[in-house]
Coordinates of N, CA and C in Angstrom, one line a residue:
M1 N 33.5 48.4 46.9 CA 33.0 48.3 48.5 C 32.3 47.2 49.2
S2 N 32.7 46.7 49.8 CA 31.5 45.5 50.3 C 30.2 46.1 50.8
T3 N 29.9 44.6 50.6 CA 28.6 44.3 50.9 C 28.1 44.7 52.3
P4 N 27.1 45.2 53.3 CA 27.3 46.5 54.3 C 25.3 44.7 55.0
T5 N 26.5 44.2 56.4 CA 26.4 42.8 56.9 C 24.9 44.1 57.8
P6 N 23.5 42.6 57.6 CA 22.2 43.7 57.6 C 22.6 43.8 59.1
L7 N 22.4 45.4 60.0 CA 22.0 45.6 61.5 C 21.7 45.2 61.8
Q8 N 21.4 44.8 62.9 CA 20.6 43.6 64.2 C 19.9 45.6 65.6
K9 N 18.6 45.1 65.9 CA 18.4 45.8 67.2 C 19.6 45.9 68.3
H10 N 19.2 46.7 68.7 CA 20.2 46.9 69.5 C 20.2 47.5 71.6
G11 N 18.4 47.4 71.5 CA 17.8 47.0 72.6 C 17.3 46.4 73.0
A12 N 16.5 46.5 73.4 CA 15.4 45.7 74.8 C 14.0 46.9 74.5
D13 N 14.2 47.1 73.5 CA 13.0 48.8 73.6 C 13.0 48.9 72.3
V14 N 13.6 48.3 71.5 CA 13.5 49.2 69.6 C 13.1 47.5 69.8
D15 N 11.3 47.4 69.2 CA 11.5 46.0 68.8 C 10.6 45.9 67.0
V16 N 12.6 45.9 66.8 CA 11.9 46.1 65.8 C 13.5 45.9 64.4
P17 N 13.2 44.7 63.4 CA 14.8 44.4 62.9 C 14.5 45.2 61.6
H18 N 16.2 45.1 62.4 CA 17.1 46.2 60.7 C 17.8 45.4 60.2
T19 N 17.6 45.4 59.0 CA 17.5 44.6 57.3 C 17.7 45.4 56.8
P20 N 18.9 45.0 56.2 CA 18.6 45.8 54.4 C 17.5 45.9 53.5
D21 N 16.6 45.2 53.4 CA 15.4 45.3 53.7 C 14.1 45.8 54.2
D22 N 14.2 46.4 55.2 CA 13.7 47.1 56.2 C 12.8 48.4 55.8
R23 N 11.8 48.9 56.0 CA 11.5 50.2 55.3 C 10.7 50.0 56.9
G24 N 11.5 50.4 58.0 CA 11.1 50.4 59.5 C 11.3 52.0 59.8
S25 N 11.5 52.8 58.9 CA 11.6 53.4 59.4 C 10.0 53.9 59.6
A26 N 9.0 54.9 59.6 CA 8.5 54.8 60.4 C 7.7 54.3 61.5
E27 N 8.9 53.9 61.9 CA 8.0 52.4 63.5 C 8.1 53.5 64.3
P28 N 7.1 53.7 65.1 CA 7.0 54.9 65.8 C 8.0 54.9 67.3
K29 N 8.0 53.1 67.5 CA 9.0 53.6 68.6 C 10.3 53.9 68.1
R30 N 10.5 54.5 67.5 CA 12.1 55.2 66.8 C 11.2 57.0 67.3
R31 N 10.5 57.1 66.8 CA 10.6 58.4 67.3 C 8.6 58.6 67.3
K32 N 8.8 60.8 67.2 CA 7.4 60.4 67.9 C 6.8 61.0 66.4
P33 N 5.3 61.0 66.2 CA 4.8 61.7 65.3 C 4.7 63.3 65.0
R34 N 5.9 64.5 66.0 CA 5.7 66.1 65.6 C 7.7 65.9 64.6
D35 N 8.0 64.4 64.9 CA 9.3 64.3 64.2 C 9.4 64.9 63.0
R36 N 10.3 65.6 62.0 CA 10.5 65.6 60.1 C 11.9 64.9 60.2
P37 N 12.1 64.6 59.1 CA 13.5 64.6 59.0 C 14.9 65.5 58.1
L38 N 15.6 66.1 58.9 CA 16.5 66.9 59.0 C 17.0 67.1 58.1
V39 N 18.6 67.3 57.7 CA 19.2 67.8 56.9 C 20.0 69.4 57.4
I40 N 21.7 68.7 58.7 CA 21.7 70.3 59.5 C 24.2 69.1 58.8
V41 N 23.9 70.4 58.4 CA 25.6 71.6 58.1 C 25.4 71.4 59.5
I42 N 27.3 71.4 59.4 CA 27.8 71.7 60.7 C 29.0 72.2 59.8
T43 N 29.7 73.4 59.4 CA 30.7 73.7 58.9 C 31.7 75.4 60.2
G44 N 32.4 75.4 59.7 CA 33.4 77.1 59.8 C 34.9 76.3 59.9
H45 N 35.9 77.4 59.6 CA 37.0 76.9 60.5 C 37.5 76.5 62.1
G46 N 36.6 76.4 63.2 CA 36.8 75.8 64.0 C 36.9 75.1 64.6
K47 N 37.1 74.2 65.4 CA 37.2 72.4 65.8 C 36.1 72.5 66.8
G48 N 35.6 71.0 66.1 CA 34.3 70.7 66.8 C 32.9 70.2 66.0
K49 N 33.0 70.7 64.7 CA 32.3 69.5 63.2 C 31.8 68.4 63.4
S50 N 33.2 67.5 62.7 CA 32.9 65.7 63.6 C 32.8 65.8 65.0
T51 N 33.3 66.1 65.5 CA 32.4 65.7 67.1 C 31.8 66.1 67.6
S52 N 30.5 67.2 67.3 CA 29.6 67.5 67.3 C 28.4 66.5 66.3
A53 N 28.5 65.8 65.4 CA 28.1 64.6 64.6 C 28.4 63.8 64.9
F54 N 28.8 63.4 66.1 CA 28.8 62.1 66.2 C 28.6 61.7 67.9
G55 N 28.0 63.6 68.3 CA 27.6 63.1 69.3 C 26.3 63.4 69.0
M56 N 25.6 63.7 67.8 CA 24.0 63.0 68.0 C 24.3 61.7 67.3
L57 N 25.0 61.1 66.6 CA 25.3 59.4 66.5 C 24.9 59.0 67.6
L58 N 26.1 59.2 68.7 CA 25.4 58.6 69.6 C 24.4 58.5 70.7
R59 N 23.5 59.6 69.9 CA 21.8 60.3 70.4 C 21.0 59.4 69.4
A60 N 21.4 59.1 68.3 CA 20.6 58.4 67.2 C 21.2 57.1 67.4
W61 N 21.6 56.1 67.4 CA 22.4 54.9 67.9 C 21.2 54.8 69.6
A62 N 21.7 55.3 70.8 CA 20.1 55.0 71.9 C 18.5 55.0 71.4
R63 N 18.6 55.5 70.7 CA 17.1 55.9 69.6 C 16.7 54.7 69.3
G64 N 17.8 53.8 68.9 CA 17.1 52.8 67.9 C 17.5 52.8 66.8
Y65 N 17.7 54.3 66.2 CA 18.1 54.6 65.1 C 19.3 53.8 63.6
R66 N 19.0 53.2 63.0 CA 20.2 53.3 61.4 C 20.7 54.0 61.5
C67 N 21.8 53.5 62.3 CA 23.1 54.9 61.7 C 24.2 53.8 60.8
G68 N 24.5 55.6 59.4 CA 25.7 54.7 58.6 C 26.4 56.5 59.4
V69 N 28.0 56.4 58.8 CA 29.2 57.2 59.3 C 30.1 57.5 57.3
F70 N 29.8 58.2 56.4 CA 30.8 58.5 55.8 C 32.0 59.0 55.6
Q71 N 32.9 58.9 55.8 CA 34.2 60.1 55.7 C 34.2 59.7 53.6
L72 N 34.4 60.6 53.2 CA 35.2 60.8 52.4 C 36.3 62.0 52.1
V73 N 36.9 62.2 53.2 CA 38.3 62.7 52.8 C 38.9 61.1 53.9
K74 N 38.8 61.1 54.7 CA 39.7 60.1 55.6 C 40.1 58.5 55.1
S75 N 41.8 58.2 55.5 CA 40.9 57.0 54.5 C 41.3 55.9 55.7
G76 N 40.7 54.5 55.3 CA 40.9 53.4 55.7 C 41.9 53.0 56.8
K77 N 42.9 54.0 56.4 CA 44.9 53.6 56.7 C 44.1 53.9 58.2
W78 N 44.1 55.2 58.5 CA 43.7 56.0 59.7 C 43.1 55.6 61.1
K79 N 43.1 55.3 61.7 CA 42.8 54.3 63.0 C 42.1 55.3 64.2
V80 N 41.3 56.1 62.6 CA 40.4 57.4 64.5 C 39.4 56.5 65.5
G81 N 39.3 57.4 66.6 CA 39.0 56.3 68.4 C 37.1 56.5 68.0
E82 N 37.0 57.6 66.9 CA 35.8 57.5 67.1 C 34.7 56.4 66.6
A83 N 35.5 55.4 65.4 CA 35.3 54.6 64.2 C 35.7 53.2 66.0
K84 N 36.6 53.1 66.0 CA 37.2 52.3 67.3 C 35.4 52.3 68.4
A85 N 35.0 53.7 68.5 CA 33.6 53.3 69.7 C 32.7 52.8 68.9
A86 N 32.6 53.6 67.5 CA 31.8 52.5 67.3 C 31.0 51.2 66.9
E87 N 32.4 50.1 66.7 CA 31.9 48.9 66.1 C 32.2 48.5 67.4
A88 N 32.4 49.1 68.9 CA 32.6 48.7 70.1 C 30.9 48.8 70.6
L89 N 29.8 49.5 70.1 CA 29.6 49.7 70.1 C 27.6 49.2 70.3
G90 N 28.5 48.2 68.3 CA 27.2 47.4 67.3 C 26.6 48.6 67.1
N91 N 26.1 47.9 65.1 CA 25.3 48.2 64.3 C 25.1 50.0 63.8
I92 N 26.8 49.4 63.9 CA 26.9 51.4 63.5 C 27.5 51.5 61.8
D93 N 27.3 51.1 60.5 CA 27.4 51.4 59.6 C 29.1 52.4 59.1
W94 N 30.4 51.6 59.1 CA 31.6 52.7 58.8 C 32.2 52.5 57.9
E95 N 32.2 53.8 56.6 CA 32.9 53.7 56.3 C 34.2 54.4 56.0
K96 N 34.8 54.7 56.3 CA 36.7 55.2 55.6 C 37.2 55.5 54.3
M97 N 36.1 56.3 52.8 CA 36.3 56.1 51.8 C 37.4 57.4 51.2
G98 N 38.2 57.8 51.9 CA 38.7 58.9 51.1 C 40.5 58.1 51.6
D99 N 41.2 59.4 51.4 CA 43.2 58.5 51.1 C 43.9 59.1 52.1
G100 N 43.4 59.5 53.7 CA 43.8 60.4 54.0 C 43.8 62.3 53.8
W101 N 45.2 63.5 53.8 CA 44.2 64.7 53.5 C 44.7 64.8 51.8
S102 N 43.6 65.3 52.1 CA 43.3 64.8 49.9 C 44.8 66.3 49.3
W103 N 44.6 67.3 50.2 CA 45.0 68.6 50.2 C 46.3 68.1 50.3
L104 N 46.9 66.9 50.0 CA 48.3 66.3 50.5 C 48.8 65.5 49.7
S105 N 48.1 65.3 49.2 CA 47.3 63.5 47.8 C 48.9 63.8 47.5
K106 N 49.3 62.6 46.6 CA 50.2 63.2 45.3 C 50.7 62.5 44.0
D107 N 48.8 62.3 44.1 CA 47.7 61.8 42.8 C 45.9 62.4 43.4
L108 N 46.4 63.5 42.9 CA 44.8 64.9 43.4 C 43.5 63.2 42.3
E109 N 44.2 62.8 41.1 CA 43.2 62.4 40.3 C 42.6 61.4 40.6
E110 N 43.5 60.0 41.6 CA 42.8 58.8 42.1 C 42.2 59.9 44.2
S111 N 42.3 60.1 44.6 CA 41.8 61.0 45.1 C 40.8 61.2 44.9
A112 N 39.9 62.2 43.9 CA 38.9 62.2 43.5 C 37.7 61.0 42.6
D113 N 38.8 60.7 42.3 CA 38.5 58.8 42.1 C 37.4 58.8 42.8
M114 N 38.0 58.8 43.8 CA 38.2 57.8 45.9 C 36.8 58.8 46.1
A115 N 36.7 59.8 46.2 CA 35.7 60.6 46.2 C 34.4 60.9 46.3
R116 N 34.2 60.5 44.1 CA 33.2 60.3 43.1 C 32.2 58.7 43.7
A117 N 33.4 57.7 43.7 CA 33.0 56.2 43.9 C 32.3 56.9 45.6
G118 N 33.4 57.5 45.8 CA 31.9 57.0 47.7 C 31.3 57.9 47.2
W119 N 30.8 58.7 46.7 CA 29.3 59.5 46.8 C 28.6 59.1 45.9
E120 N 28.5 57.8 45.6 CA 28.0 57.0 44.3 C 27.8 55.6 45.5
E121 N 28.2 55.4 45.9 CA 28.2 54.7 47.4 C 26.8 55.1 48.1
V122 N 27.2 56.6 48.5 CA 25.7 57.0 49.7 C 25.3 56.9 48.7
K123 N 25.0 57.6 47.9 CA 23.1 57.0 47.6 C 22.7 55.8 46.8
R124 N 23.7 55.6 46.7 CA 23.1 54.2 46.6 C 22.5 53.9 48.0
R125 N 23.3 54.2 49.5 CA 22.8 53.3 50.8 C 21.5 54.5 50.9
I126 N 21.6 54.8 50.8 CA 20.5 57.4 50.5 C 18.7 56.1 49.7
G127 N 19.1 55.9 48.7 CA 17.9 54.9 47.4 C 17.7 53.7 48.4
D128 N 18.1 52.7 49.4 CA 17.8 51.7 49.9 C 16.9 52.3 51.3
E129 N 17.4 53.6 51.2 CA 16.4 54.0 52.4 C 17.1 52.7 53.9
R130 N 18.3 52.9 53.4 CA 19.9 52.0 54.2 C 19.1 53.2 56.8
Y131 N 19.3 53.7 56.3 CA 19.7 54.5 57.2 C 18.7 55.9 57.6
E132 N 18.6 55.8 58.9 CA 18.0 57.1 59.6 C 18.2 58.0 60.1
F133 N 19.6 58.2 60.8 CA 20.1 58.7 60.5 C 22.2 58.0 60.2
L134 N 22.9 59.4 59.7 CA 23.6 59.3 58.7 C 24.8 60.6 57.9
V135 N 25.6 60.8 58.8 CA 27.2 61.7 58.6 C 27.8 60.3 57.5
L136 N 27.9 62.3 57.0 CA 28.5 62.5 55.0 C 29.8 64.0 56.1
D137 N 30.8 62.4 56.3 CA 31.6 63.6 57.2 C 33.1 64.4 56.1
E138 N 32.8 65.7 56.1 CA 34.1 66.3 55.0 C 33.0 65.7 53.8
L139 N 32.3 66.1 53.7 CA 32.3 66.2 52.1 C 31.4 67.9 52.1
T140 N 32.3 68.6 52.3 CA 31.9 69.9 51.9 C 33.2 69.4 51.0
Y141 N 34.4 69.6 51.4 CA 36.3 68.9 50.8 C 35.8 68.9 49.6
P142 N 35.4 67.1 49.2 CA 35.5 67.5 47.7 C 34.2 68.0 46.7
V143 N 33.0 68.7 47.4 CA 32.0 69.4 46.7 C 33.3 71.2 47.2
K144 N 33.9 71.2 47.3 CA 34.3 72.7 46.9 C 35.7 72.6 45.7
W145 N 35.9 70.9 45.9 CA 37.4 71.3 45.2 C 36.7 70.8 43.3
G146 N 35.3 70.8 43.4 CA 34.7 70.2 42.5 C 34.6 68.9 42.3
W147 N 35.0 68.2 42.9 CA 35.5 66.6 42.4 C 33.8 66.2 42.8
I148 N 32.3 66.4 43.4 CA 31.2 65.6 43.5 C 30.4 66.9 43.1
D149 N 29.8 66.7 41.8 CA 28.5 67.4 41.9 C 28.0 68.5 42.7
V150 N 27.7 69.4 43.1 CA 26.8 70.0 44.7 C 25.2 69.7 44.3
E151 N 24.8 70.0 43.4 CA 23.6 69.6 42.6 C 23.7 68.2 42.2
D152 N 24.2 67.0 42.0 CA 24.4 66.6 42.8 C 22.9 66.0 44.1
V153 N 24.7 66.4 44.7 CA 24.5 66.6 46.5 C 22.9 66.9 46.8
V154 N 22.6 68.2 46.1 CA 20.8 68.6 46.5 C 20.2 67.4 46.2
T155 N 20.3 67.8 45.3 CA 19.1 66.6 44.5 C 18.7 65.6 44.9
T156 N 19.9 65.1 45.3 CA 20.2 63.9 46.6 C 19.4 63.5 47.6
I157 N 19.7 64.6 48.1 CA 19.1 64.2 49.4 C 18.0 65.4 49.7
R158 N 17.9 66.1 49.0 CA 16.4 66.9 49.0 C 15.4 65.6 48.9
D159 N 15.8 65.1 47.7 CA 14.8 63.7 47.0 C 14.9 62.3 48.1
R160 N 15.9 62.5 49.6 CA 15.7 62.0 49.7 C 14.2 60.4 50.6
P161 N 14.3 59.2 50.5 CA 12.8 58.6 50.4 C 13.2 58.8 52.4
G162 N 11.6 57.9 53.1 CA 12.2 57.2 53.7 C 12.0 59.0 54.9
F163 N 12.0 58.0 56.1 CA 12.8 59.5 57.9 C 14.5 58.9 57.3
Q164 N 15.1 60.3 57.1 CA 16.5 60.0 56.7 C 16.8 61.8 57.5
H165 N 18.2 60.9 58.8 CA 18.6 62.4 59.0 C 19.4 62.0 58.0
V166 N 20.5 63.7 58.3 CA 21.3 64.0 57.2 C 22.3 64.8 57.2
V167 N 23.8 64.5 58.4 CA 25.2 65.4 59.4 C 25.5 65.9 58.0
I168 N 26.1 67.1 57.1 CA 27.3 67.2 56.4 C 28.2 67.5 57.3
T169 N 29.5 67.7 56.9 CA 30.5 68.7 58.5 C 31.5 68.6 57.3
G170 N 32.3 70.1 57.3 CA 33.0 70.8 56.5 C 33.4 72.1 56.8
R171 N 34.5 72.4 56.0 CA 34.1 73.6 56.1 C 33.8 74.9 54.6
D172 N 33.9 75.4 55.0 CA 33.2 76.3 53.3 C 32.6 75.6 53.2
A173 N 30.6 75.0 53.4 CA 30.0 74.4 53.3 C 29.7 75.2 52.1
A174 N 29.4 74.5 50.2 CA 28.5 75.9 49.4 C 27.1 76.0 49.3
P175 N 26.8 77.5 49.5 CA 25.5 77.8 49.7 C 25.0 77.3 49.2
E176 N 24.9 76.4 48.7 CA 23.9 75.6 48.3 C 23.8 74.2 49.2
L177 N 24.2 74.5 50.0 CA 24.2 73.1 51.2 C 23.8 73.4 52.0
L178 N 24.4 75.4 52.5 CA 23.8 75.7 53.4 C 21.8 76.4 53.0
E179 N 22.1 76.5 51.8 CA 20.3 76.4 52.1 C 18.8 75.1 51.9
L180 N 20.1 74.4 51.6 CA 19.0 73.2 52.4 C 18.8 73.0 53.1
A181 N 20.0 73.3 54.6 CA 19.6 72.8 55.7 C 18.8 73.2 56.4
D182 N 18.1 72.2 56.8 CA 16.9 72.7 57.8 C 18.1 73.1 59.9
L183 N 19.2 73.2 59.1 CA 20.2 73.4 60.4 C 21.1 74.1 60.3
V184 N 21.5 74.6 60.5 CA 23.6 75.3 60.1 C 23.8 75.9 61.1
S185 N 24.7 75.5 61.6 CA 25.3 75.2 63.0 C 27.2 75.9 62.0
D186 N 27.9 76.9 62.0 CA 29.4 78.2 62.0 C 29.7 78.3 63.0
I187 N 31.0 76.6 63.2 CA 31.8 76.8 64.2 C 32.7 78.0 63.7
G188 N 33.7 78.6 64.6 CA 34.5 79.5 64.5 C 35.4 79.0 65.4
K189 N 36.6 79.5 65.4 CA 37.3 79.0 65.9 C 38.7 81.1 66.7
V190 N 38.4 80.6 67.9 CA 38.8 81.6 68.9 C 40.1 81.1 69.2
K191 N 40.6 80.1 69.3 CA 42.0 80.1 69.4 C 42.2 78.0 69.5
H192 N 43.2 77.9 68.7 CA 43.1 76.8 68.7 C 45.2 75.6 69.0
P193 N 45.4 74.9 69.7 CA 46.4 74.7 69.8 C 47.6 74.2 68.8
M194 N 47.5 74.3 67.9 CA 48.3 74.3 66.8 C 48.6 76.1 66.8
D195 N 47.6 76.4 66.9 CA 48.3 77.9 67.3 C 49.6 78.3 68.0
Q196 N 50.2 77.9 68.4 CA 50.4 78.0 69.6 C 52.2 76.1 69.1
G197 N 52.2 76.1 68.4 CA 53.2 74.8 67.5 C 52.5 73.2 68.3
I198 N 51.4 72.7 68.4 CA 50.8 71.6 69.7 C 50.3 71.0 67.9
R199 N 50.8 70.3 68.4 CA 49.7 69.1 67.8 C 48.8 68.5 67.6
A200 N 48.8 67.9 66.3 CA 47.7 66.6 66.5 C 47.8 66.1 67.6
Q201 N 46.8 65.8 68.1 CA 46.8 64.3 69.2 C 46.1 63.4 69.2
Q202 N 46.4 62.0 69.9 CA 44.6 61.4 69.9 C 43.6 61.3 71.2
G203 N 42.5 61.2 71.4 CA 41.6 61.4 72.4 C 41.5 62.8 72.0
I204 N 42.1 63.4 71.6 CA 41.7 65.0 71.0 C 41.1 65.2 69.7
E205 N 41.5 65.3 68.5 CA 42.0 65.3 67.1 C 41.0 64.1 66.6
W206 N 41.1 62.4 66.9 CA 40.9 61.0 66.6 C 40.8 60.8 67.3

C-alpha cells in the first residue's frame, strides 16, 4: 500500500490545511456545532447503493471535508467512472483493493487475503483520523464471506476517534452493522435492465 500524499485545501472558503498530521476535524468552517459523525449503511438488492454513497461523497468534498474511498472488492484494473471523476476533482484518496468480482475469482484465498490487507489499511487510516468522510464500498461482501471479522469492523468503527462519517455499501449487510448504524437504507429492486438481458454499461454501472 502506497503512502498517501498530503491532501490540499480545495476551496477559498476552507481555511484549513489538509495533511496526514491534520487534526482539523473539529474545525468549525467545515461543520456546524449540531453535526455528529454518522455511520451509514446502504444495503439491499436494488441498484444504487454505491451511487448513493458517491453522491454524499460529492457533498462532503464540496464542504471541504477530507474524503477517502476504499473499494474492498473492485480491482485496481477497473476503470470506474466515479474514480475518474474524483481524480478530476482532486484531494480525494481512492483505493481499489480487491480483484474484481470476487465470487468469480479463480483463487478465493488470494481474494480473501487482499480483502483482509485492505481492511487493515482502512483501520490504520481510521486510527490516524485521516478522513472526515469515508466510503467503504462493498465492505458487506468480505464480511458476509467471513474474510473480515464483523466484530473487528464494528469495534473499529464504533470506537473511531475524532469526527469521521463512515458509509458502508453492499448487499446483505450483517445484522451487527445494521445495529451499529445511525442511518440504514435498504434499496429494493423493482426492475433492472439485466432482467431483460441488457448487460452492464459504462456511464450507468461504472
